[in-house]
PDB file of C-alpha atoms and ligand atoms in Angstrom:
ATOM      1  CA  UNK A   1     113.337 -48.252 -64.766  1.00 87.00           C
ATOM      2  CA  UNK A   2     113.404 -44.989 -66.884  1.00 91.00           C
ATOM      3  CA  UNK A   3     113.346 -44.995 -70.245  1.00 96.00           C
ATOM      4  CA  UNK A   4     113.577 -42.205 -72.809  1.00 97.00           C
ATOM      5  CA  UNK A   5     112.956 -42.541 -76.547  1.00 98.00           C
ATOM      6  CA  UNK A   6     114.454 -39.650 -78.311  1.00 98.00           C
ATOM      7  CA  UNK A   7     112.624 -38.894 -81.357  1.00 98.00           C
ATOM      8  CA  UNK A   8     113.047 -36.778 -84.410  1.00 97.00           C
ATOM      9  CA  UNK A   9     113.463 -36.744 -88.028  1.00 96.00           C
ATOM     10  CA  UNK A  10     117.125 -37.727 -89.514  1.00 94.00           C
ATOM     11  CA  UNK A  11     119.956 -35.206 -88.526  1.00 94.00           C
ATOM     12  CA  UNK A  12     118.386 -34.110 -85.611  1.00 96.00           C
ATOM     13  CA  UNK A  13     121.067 -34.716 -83.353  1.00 96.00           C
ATOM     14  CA  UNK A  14     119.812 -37.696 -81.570  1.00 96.00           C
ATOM     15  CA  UNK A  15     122.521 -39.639 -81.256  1.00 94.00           C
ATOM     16  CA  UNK A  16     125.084 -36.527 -80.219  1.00 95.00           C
ATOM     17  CA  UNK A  17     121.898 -35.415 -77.681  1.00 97.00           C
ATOM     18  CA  UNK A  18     121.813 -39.490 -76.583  1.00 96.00           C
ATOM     19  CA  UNK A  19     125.632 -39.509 -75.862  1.00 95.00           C
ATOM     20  CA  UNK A  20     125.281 -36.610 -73.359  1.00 97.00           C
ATOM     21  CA  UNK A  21     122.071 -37.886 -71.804  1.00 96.00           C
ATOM     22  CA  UNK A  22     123.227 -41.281 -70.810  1.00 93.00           C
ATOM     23  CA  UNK A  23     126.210 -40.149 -69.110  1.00 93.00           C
ATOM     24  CA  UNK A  24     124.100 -37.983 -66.903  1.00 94.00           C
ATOM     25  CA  UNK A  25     121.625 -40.534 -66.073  1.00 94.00           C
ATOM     26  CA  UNK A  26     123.438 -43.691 -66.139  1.00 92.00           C
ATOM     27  CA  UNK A  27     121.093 -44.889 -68.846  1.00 95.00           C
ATOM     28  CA  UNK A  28     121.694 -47.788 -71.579  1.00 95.00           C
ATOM     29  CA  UNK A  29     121.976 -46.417 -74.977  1.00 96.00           C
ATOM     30  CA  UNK A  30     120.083 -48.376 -78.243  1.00 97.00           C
ATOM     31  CA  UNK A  31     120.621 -47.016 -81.598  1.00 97.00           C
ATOM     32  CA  UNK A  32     118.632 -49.366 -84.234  1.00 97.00           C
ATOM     33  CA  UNK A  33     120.852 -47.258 -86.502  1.00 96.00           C
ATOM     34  CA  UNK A  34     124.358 -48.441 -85.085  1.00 95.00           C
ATOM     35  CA  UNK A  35     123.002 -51.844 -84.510  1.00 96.00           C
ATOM     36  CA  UNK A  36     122.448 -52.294 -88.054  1.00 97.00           C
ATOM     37  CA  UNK A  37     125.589 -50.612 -89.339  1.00 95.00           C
ATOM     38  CA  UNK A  38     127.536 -52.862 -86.973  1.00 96.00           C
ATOM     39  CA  UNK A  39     125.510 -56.321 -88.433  1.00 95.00           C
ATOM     40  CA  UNK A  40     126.536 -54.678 -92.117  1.00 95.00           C
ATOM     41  CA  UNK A  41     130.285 -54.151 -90.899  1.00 95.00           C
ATOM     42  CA  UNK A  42     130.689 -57.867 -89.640  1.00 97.00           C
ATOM     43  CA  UNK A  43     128.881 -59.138 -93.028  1.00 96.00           C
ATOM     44  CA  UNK A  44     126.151 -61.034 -91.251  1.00 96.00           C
ATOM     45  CA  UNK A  45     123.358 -62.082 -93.467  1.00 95.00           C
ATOM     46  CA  UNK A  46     120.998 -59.773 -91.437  1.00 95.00           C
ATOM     47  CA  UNK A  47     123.495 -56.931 -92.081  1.00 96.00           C
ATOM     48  CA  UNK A  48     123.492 -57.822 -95.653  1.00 96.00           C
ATOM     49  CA  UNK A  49     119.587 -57.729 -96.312  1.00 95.00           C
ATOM     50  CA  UNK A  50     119.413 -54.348 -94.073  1.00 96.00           C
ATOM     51  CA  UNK A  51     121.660 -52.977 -96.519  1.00 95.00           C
ATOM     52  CA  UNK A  52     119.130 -52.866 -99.692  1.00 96.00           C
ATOM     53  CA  UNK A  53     117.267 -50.740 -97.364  1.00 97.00           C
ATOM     54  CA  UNK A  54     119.546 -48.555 -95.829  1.00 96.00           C
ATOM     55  CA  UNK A  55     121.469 -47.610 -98.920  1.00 94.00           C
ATOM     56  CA  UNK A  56     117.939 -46.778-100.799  1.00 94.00           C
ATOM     57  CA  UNK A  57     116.885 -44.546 -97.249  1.00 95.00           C
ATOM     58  CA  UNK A  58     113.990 -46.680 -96.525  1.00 97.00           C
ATOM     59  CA  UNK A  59     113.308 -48.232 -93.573  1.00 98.00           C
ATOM     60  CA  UNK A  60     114.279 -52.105 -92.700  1.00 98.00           C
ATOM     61  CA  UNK A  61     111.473 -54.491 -91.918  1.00 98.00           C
ATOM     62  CA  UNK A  62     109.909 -54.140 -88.454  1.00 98.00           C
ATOM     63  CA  UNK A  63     110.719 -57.529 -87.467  1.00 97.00           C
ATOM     64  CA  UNK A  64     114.180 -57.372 -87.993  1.00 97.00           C
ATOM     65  CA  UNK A  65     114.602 -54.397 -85.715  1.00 98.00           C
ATOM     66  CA  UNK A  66     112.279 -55.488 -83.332  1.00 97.00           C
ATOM     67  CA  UNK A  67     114.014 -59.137 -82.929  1.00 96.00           C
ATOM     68  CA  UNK A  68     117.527 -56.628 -82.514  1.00 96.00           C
ATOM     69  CA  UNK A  69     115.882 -54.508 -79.574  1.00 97.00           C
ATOM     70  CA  UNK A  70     114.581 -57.706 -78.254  1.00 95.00           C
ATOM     71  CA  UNK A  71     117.766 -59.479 -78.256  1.00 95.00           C
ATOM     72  CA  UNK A  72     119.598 -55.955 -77.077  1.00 95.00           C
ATOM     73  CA  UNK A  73     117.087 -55.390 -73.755  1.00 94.00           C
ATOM     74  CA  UNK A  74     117.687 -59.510 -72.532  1.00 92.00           C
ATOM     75  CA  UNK A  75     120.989 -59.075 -72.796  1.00 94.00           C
ATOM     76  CA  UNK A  76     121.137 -55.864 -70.622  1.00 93.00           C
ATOM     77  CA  UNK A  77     118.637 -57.144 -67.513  1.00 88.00           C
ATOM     78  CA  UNK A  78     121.096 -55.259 -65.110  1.00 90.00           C
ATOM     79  CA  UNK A  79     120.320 -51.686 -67.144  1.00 92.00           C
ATOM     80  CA  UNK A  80     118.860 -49.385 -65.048  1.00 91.00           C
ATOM     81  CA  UNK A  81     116.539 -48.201 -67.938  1.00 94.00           C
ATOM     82  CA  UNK A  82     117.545 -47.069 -71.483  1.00 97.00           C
ATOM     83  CA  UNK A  83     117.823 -44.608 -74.154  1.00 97.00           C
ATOM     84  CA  UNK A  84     116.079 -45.632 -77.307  1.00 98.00           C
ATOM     85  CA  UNK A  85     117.572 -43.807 -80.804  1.00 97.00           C
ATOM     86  CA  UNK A  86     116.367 -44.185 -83.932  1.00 97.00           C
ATOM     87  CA  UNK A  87     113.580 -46.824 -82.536  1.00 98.00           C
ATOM     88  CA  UNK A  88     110.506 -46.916 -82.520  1.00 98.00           C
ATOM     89  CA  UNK A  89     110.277 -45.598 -86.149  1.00 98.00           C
ATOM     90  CA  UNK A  90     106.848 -46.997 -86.739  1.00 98.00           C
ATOM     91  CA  UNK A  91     103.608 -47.703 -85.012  1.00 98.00           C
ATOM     92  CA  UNK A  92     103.568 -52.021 -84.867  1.00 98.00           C
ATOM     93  CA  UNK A  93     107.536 -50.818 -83.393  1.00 98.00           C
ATOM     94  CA  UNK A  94     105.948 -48.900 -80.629  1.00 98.00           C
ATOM     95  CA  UNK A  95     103.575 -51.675 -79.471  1.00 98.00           C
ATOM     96  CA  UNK A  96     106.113 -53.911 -79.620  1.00 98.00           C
ATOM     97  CA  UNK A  97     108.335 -52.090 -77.339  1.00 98.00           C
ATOM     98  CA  UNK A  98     105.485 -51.329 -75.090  1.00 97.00           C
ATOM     99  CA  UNK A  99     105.086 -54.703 -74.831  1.00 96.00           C
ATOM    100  CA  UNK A 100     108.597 -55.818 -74.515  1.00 95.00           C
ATOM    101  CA  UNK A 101     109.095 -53.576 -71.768  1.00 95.00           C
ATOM    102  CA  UNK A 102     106.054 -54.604 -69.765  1.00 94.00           C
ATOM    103  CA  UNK A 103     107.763 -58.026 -69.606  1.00 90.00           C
ATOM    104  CA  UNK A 104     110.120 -55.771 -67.279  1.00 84.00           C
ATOM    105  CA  UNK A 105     107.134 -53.982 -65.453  1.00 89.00           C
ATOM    106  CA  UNK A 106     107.770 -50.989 -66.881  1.00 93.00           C
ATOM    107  CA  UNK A 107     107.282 -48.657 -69.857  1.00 95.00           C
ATOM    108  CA  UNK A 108     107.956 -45.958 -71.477  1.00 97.00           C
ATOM    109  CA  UNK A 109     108.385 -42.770 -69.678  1.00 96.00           C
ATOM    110  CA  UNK A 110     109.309 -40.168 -71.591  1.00 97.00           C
ATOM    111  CA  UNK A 111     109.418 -39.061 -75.196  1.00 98.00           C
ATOM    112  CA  UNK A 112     112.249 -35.845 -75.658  1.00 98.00           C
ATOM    113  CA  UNK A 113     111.293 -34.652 -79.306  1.00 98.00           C
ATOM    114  CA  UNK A 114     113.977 -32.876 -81.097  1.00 98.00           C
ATOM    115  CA  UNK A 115     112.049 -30.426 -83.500  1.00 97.00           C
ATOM    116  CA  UNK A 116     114.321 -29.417 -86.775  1.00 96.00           C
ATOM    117  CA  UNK A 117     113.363 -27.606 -89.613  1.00 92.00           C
ATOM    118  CA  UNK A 118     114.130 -29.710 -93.209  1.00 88.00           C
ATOM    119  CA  UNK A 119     116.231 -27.490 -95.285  1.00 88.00           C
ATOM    120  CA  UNK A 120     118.555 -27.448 -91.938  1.00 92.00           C
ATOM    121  CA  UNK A 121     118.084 -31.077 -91.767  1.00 93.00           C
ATOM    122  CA  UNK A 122     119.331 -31.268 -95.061  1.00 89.00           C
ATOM    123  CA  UNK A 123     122.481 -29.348 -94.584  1.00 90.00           C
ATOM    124  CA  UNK A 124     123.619 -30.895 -91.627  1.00 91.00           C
ATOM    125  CA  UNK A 125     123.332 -34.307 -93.206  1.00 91.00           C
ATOM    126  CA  UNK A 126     125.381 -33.500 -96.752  1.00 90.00           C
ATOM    127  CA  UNK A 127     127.861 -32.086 -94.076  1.00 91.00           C
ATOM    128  CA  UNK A 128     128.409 -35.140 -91.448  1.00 90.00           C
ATOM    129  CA  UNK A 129     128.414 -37.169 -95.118  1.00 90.00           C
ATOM    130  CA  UNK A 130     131.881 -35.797 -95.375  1.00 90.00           C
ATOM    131  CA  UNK A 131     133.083 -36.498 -91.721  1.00 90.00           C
ATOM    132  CA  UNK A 132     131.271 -39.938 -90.839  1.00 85.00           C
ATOM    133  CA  UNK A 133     131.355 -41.336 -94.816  1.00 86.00           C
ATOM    134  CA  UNK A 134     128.151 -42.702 -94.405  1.00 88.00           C
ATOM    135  CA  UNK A 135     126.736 -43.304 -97.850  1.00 90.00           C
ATOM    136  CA  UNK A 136     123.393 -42.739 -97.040  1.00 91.00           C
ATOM    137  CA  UNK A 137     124.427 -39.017 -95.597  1.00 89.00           C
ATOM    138  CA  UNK A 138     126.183 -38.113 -99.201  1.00 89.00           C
ATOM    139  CA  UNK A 139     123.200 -38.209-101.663  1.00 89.00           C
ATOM    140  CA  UNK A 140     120.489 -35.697-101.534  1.00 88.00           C
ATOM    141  CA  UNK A 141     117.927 -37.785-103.118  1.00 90.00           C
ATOM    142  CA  UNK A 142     118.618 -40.783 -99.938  1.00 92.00           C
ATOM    143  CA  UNK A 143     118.021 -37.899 -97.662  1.00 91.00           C
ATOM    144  CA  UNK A 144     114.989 -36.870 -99.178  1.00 91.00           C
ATOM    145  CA  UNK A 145     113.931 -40.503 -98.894  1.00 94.00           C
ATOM    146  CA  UNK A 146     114.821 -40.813 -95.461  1.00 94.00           C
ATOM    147  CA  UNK A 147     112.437 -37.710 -94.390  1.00 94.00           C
ATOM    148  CA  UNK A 148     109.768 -39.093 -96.532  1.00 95.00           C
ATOM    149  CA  UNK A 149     110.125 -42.530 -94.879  1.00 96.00           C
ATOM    150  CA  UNK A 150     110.000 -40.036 -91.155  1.00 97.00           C
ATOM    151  CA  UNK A 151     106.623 -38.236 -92.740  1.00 96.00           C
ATOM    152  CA  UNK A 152     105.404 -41.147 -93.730  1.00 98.00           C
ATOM    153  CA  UNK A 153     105.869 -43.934 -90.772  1.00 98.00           C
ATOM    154  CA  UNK A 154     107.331 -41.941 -88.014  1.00 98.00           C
ATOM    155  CA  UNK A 155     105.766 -38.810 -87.485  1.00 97.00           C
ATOM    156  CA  UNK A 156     102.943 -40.260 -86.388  1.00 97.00           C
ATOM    157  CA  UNK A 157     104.346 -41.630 -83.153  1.00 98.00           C
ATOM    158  CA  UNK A 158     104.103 -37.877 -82.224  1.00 97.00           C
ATOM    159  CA  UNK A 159     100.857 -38.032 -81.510  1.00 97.00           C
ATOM    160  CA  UNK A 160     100.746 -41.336 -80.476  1.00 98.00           C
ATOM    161  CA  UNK A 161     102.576 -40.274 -77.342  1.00 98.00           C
ATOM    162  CA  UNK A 162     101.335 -37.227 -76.867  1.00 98.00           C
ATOM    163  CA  UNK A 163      97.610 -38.986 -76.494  1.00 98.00           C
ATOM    164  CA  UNK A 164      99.928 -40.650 -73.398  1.00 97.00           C
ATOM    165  CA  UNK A 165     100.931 -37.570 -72.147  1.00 96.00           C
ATOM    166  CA  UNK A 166     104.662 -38.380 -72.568  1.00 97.00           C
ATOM    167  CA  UNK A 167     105.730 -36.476 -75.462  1.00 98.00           C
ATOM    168  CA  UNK A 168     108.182 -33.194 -74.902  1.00 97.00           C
ATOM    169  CA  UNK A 169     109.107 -31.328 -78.050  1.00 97.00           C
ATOM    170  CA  UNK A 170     112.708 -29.455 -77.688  1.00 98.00           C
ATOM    171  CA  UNK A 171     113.760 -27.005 -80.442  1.00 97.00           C
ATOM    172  CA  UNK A 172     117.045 -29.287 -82.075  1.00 97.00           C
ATOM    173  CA  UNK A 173     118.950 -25.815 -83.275  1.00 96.00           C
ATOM    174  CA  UNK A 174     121.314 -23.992 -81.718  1.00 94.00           C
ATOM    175  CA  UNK A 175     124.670 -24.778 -79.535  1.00 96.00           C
ATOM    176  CA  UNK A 176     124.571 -28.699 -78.776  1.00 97.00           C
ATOM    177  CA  UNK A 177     125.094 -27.699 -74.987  1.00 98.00           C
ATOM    178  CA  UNK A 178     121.801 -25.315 -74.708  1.00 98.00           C
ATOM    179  CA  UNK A 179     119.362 -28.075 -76.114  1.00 98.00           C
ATOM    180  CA  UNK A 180     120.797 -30.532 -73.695  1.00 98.00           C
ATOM    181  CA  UNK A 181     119.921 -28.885 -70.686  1.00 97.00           C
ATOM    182  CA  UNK A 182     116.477 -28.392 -72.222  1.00 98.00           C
ATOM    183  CA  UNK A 183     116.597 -31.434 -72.778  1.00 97.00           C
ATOM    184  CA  UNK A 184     117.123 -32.210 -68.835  1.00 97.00           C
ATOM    185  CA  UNK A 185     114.827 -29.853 -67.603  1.00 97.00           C
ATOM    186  CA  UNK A 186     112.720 -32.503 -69.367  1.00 96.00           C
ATOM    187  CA  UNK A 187     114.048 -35.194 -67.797  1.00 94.00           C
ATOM    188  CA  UNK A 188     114.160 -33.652 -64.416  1.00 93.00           C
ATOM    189  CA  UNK A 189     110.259 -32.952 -64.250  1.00 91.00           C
ATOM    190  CA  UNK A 190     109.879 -36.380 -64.868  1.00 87.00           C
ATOM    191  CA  UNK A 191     112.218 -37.711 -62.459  1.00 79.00           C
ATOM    192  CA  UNK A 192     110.727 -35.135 -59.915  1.00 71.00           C
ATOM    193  CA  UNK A 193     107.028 -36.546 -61.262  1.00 66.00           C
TER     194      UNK A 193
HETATM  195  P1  LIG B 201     119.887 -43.910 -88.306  1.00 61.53           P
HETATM  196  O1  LIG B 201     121.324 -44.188 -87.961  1.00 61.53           O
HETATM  197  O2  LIG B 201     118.974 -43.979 -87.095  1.00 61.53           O
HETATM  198  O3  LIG B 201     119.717 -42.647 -89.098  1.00 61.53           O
HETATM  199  O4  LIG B 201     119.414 -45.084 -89.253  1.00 61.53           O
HETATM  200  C1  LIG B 201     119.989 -45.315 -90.530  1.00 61.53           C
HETATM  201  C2  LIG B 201     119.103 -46.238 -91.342  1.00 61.53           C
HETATM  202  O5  LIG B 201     118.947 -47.498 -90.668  1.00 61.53           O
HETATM  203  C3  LIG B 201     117.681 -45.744 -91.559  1.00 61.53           C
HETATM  204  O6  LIG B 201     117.581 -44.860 -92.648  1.00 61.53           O
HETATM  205  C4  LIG B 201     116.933 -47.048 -91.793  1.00 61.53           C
HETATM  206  O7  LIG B 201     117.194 -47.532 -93.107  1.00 61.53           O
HETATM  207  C5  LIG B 201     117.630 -47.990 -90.823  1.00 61.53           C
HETATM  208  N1  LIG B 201     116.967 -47.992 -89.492  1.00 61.53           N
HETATM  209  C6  LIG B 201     117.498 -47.562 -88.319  1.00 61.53           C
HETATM  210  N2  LIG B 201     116.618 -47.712 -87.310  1.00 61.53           N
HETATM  211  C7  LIG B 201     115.496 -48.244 -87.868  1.00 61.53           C
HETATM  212  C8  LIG B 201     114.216 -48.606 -87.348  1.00 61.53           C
HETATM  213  N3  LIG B 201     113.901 -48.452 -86.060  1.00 61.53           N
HETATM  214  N4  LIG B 201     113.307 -49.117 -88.222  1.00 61.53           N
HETATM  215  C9  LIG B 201     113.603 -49.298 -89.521  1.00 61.53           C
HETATM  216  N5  LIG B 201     114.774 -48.965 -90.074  1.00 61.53           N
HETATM  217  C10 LIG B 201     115.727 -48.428 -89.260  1.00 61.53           C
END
């Protein structure tokens, strides 16, 4: 199994970088992100709660995302690894998943950082605001919340998996099409590896 967390801080590009990625390696995408907006959509209870959270830009509860990624990987046993976007987000996440995963005798195997400046960050979200109407992409002050929340609780899986040796930071700006094959020539060392 091969599986890739992309990481990096809101507006990165991780789910346009996922989209390219796991049609060139036959991976299983997970967005935590798109899991949660889909629970919201259909009304569920769970997509009701996540809500409070999303709309304010903090993060939901670890268990609730951890029971979705649970629930996501057994339902996919034929997946010949994944793509995992937007999760983990915090550290009790990461040991989770590392333990999830080692139900399945395997791990994680590579972490593709995409490294973004904020100001950029910021200007990318206000701008897919208008195209995707995601609320939380249309105020500045969410946004702001959102990369504190990333500071905060995130950023620290950096060196978490660099201490593992499977962290790759990839500079997120320029043309979409010259950070993906960065991006591979990450993925190909470790395929190669
Ligand atoms: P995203 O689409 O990845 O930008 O996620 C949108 C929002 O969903 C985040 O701002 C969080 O409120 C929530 N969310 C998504 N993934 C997670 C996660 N792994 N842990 C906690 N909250 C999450």
């Amino acid at each position: 199994m091969l599986n890739l967390i992309i990481f990096g801080p809101p507006g990165a590009g991780k789910g346009t970088q996922s989209e390219k990625l796991l049609a060139k390696y036959h991976l299983k995408h997970i967005s935590t992100g798109d899991l949660l907006r889909a629970e919201r959509s259909a009304g569920t209870e769970l997509g009701n709660k996540a809500n409070e959270y999303i709309s304010k830009g903090e993060l939901v509860p670890d268990e609730v995302v951890i029971g979705m990624v649970r629930n996501f990987i057994s339902n996919h046993p034929e997946a010949p690894g994944f793509i995992f976007d937007g999760f983990p987000r915090t550290l009790p996440q990461a040991t989770a998943l590392d333990n999830m995963l080692l139900e399945f005798n395997a791990g994680i195997s590579l972490v593709l950082g995409l490294e973004v400046d904020e100001d950029e960050l910021v200007k990318r979200l206000l701008l897919r605001g208008i195209t995707s109407g995601r609320a939380d992409d249309q105020n500045e002050e969410t946004i702001r919340n959102r990369f504190r929340e990333y500071q905060n609780k995130t950023l620290p899986l950096q060196a978490f998996y660099k201490e593992q040796g499977k962290y790759s930071g990839v500079r997120g700006i320029g043309e979409v099409e010259a950070i993906f094959w960065d991006l591979c020539a990450e993925m190909d060392k470790v395929k190669k590896g």
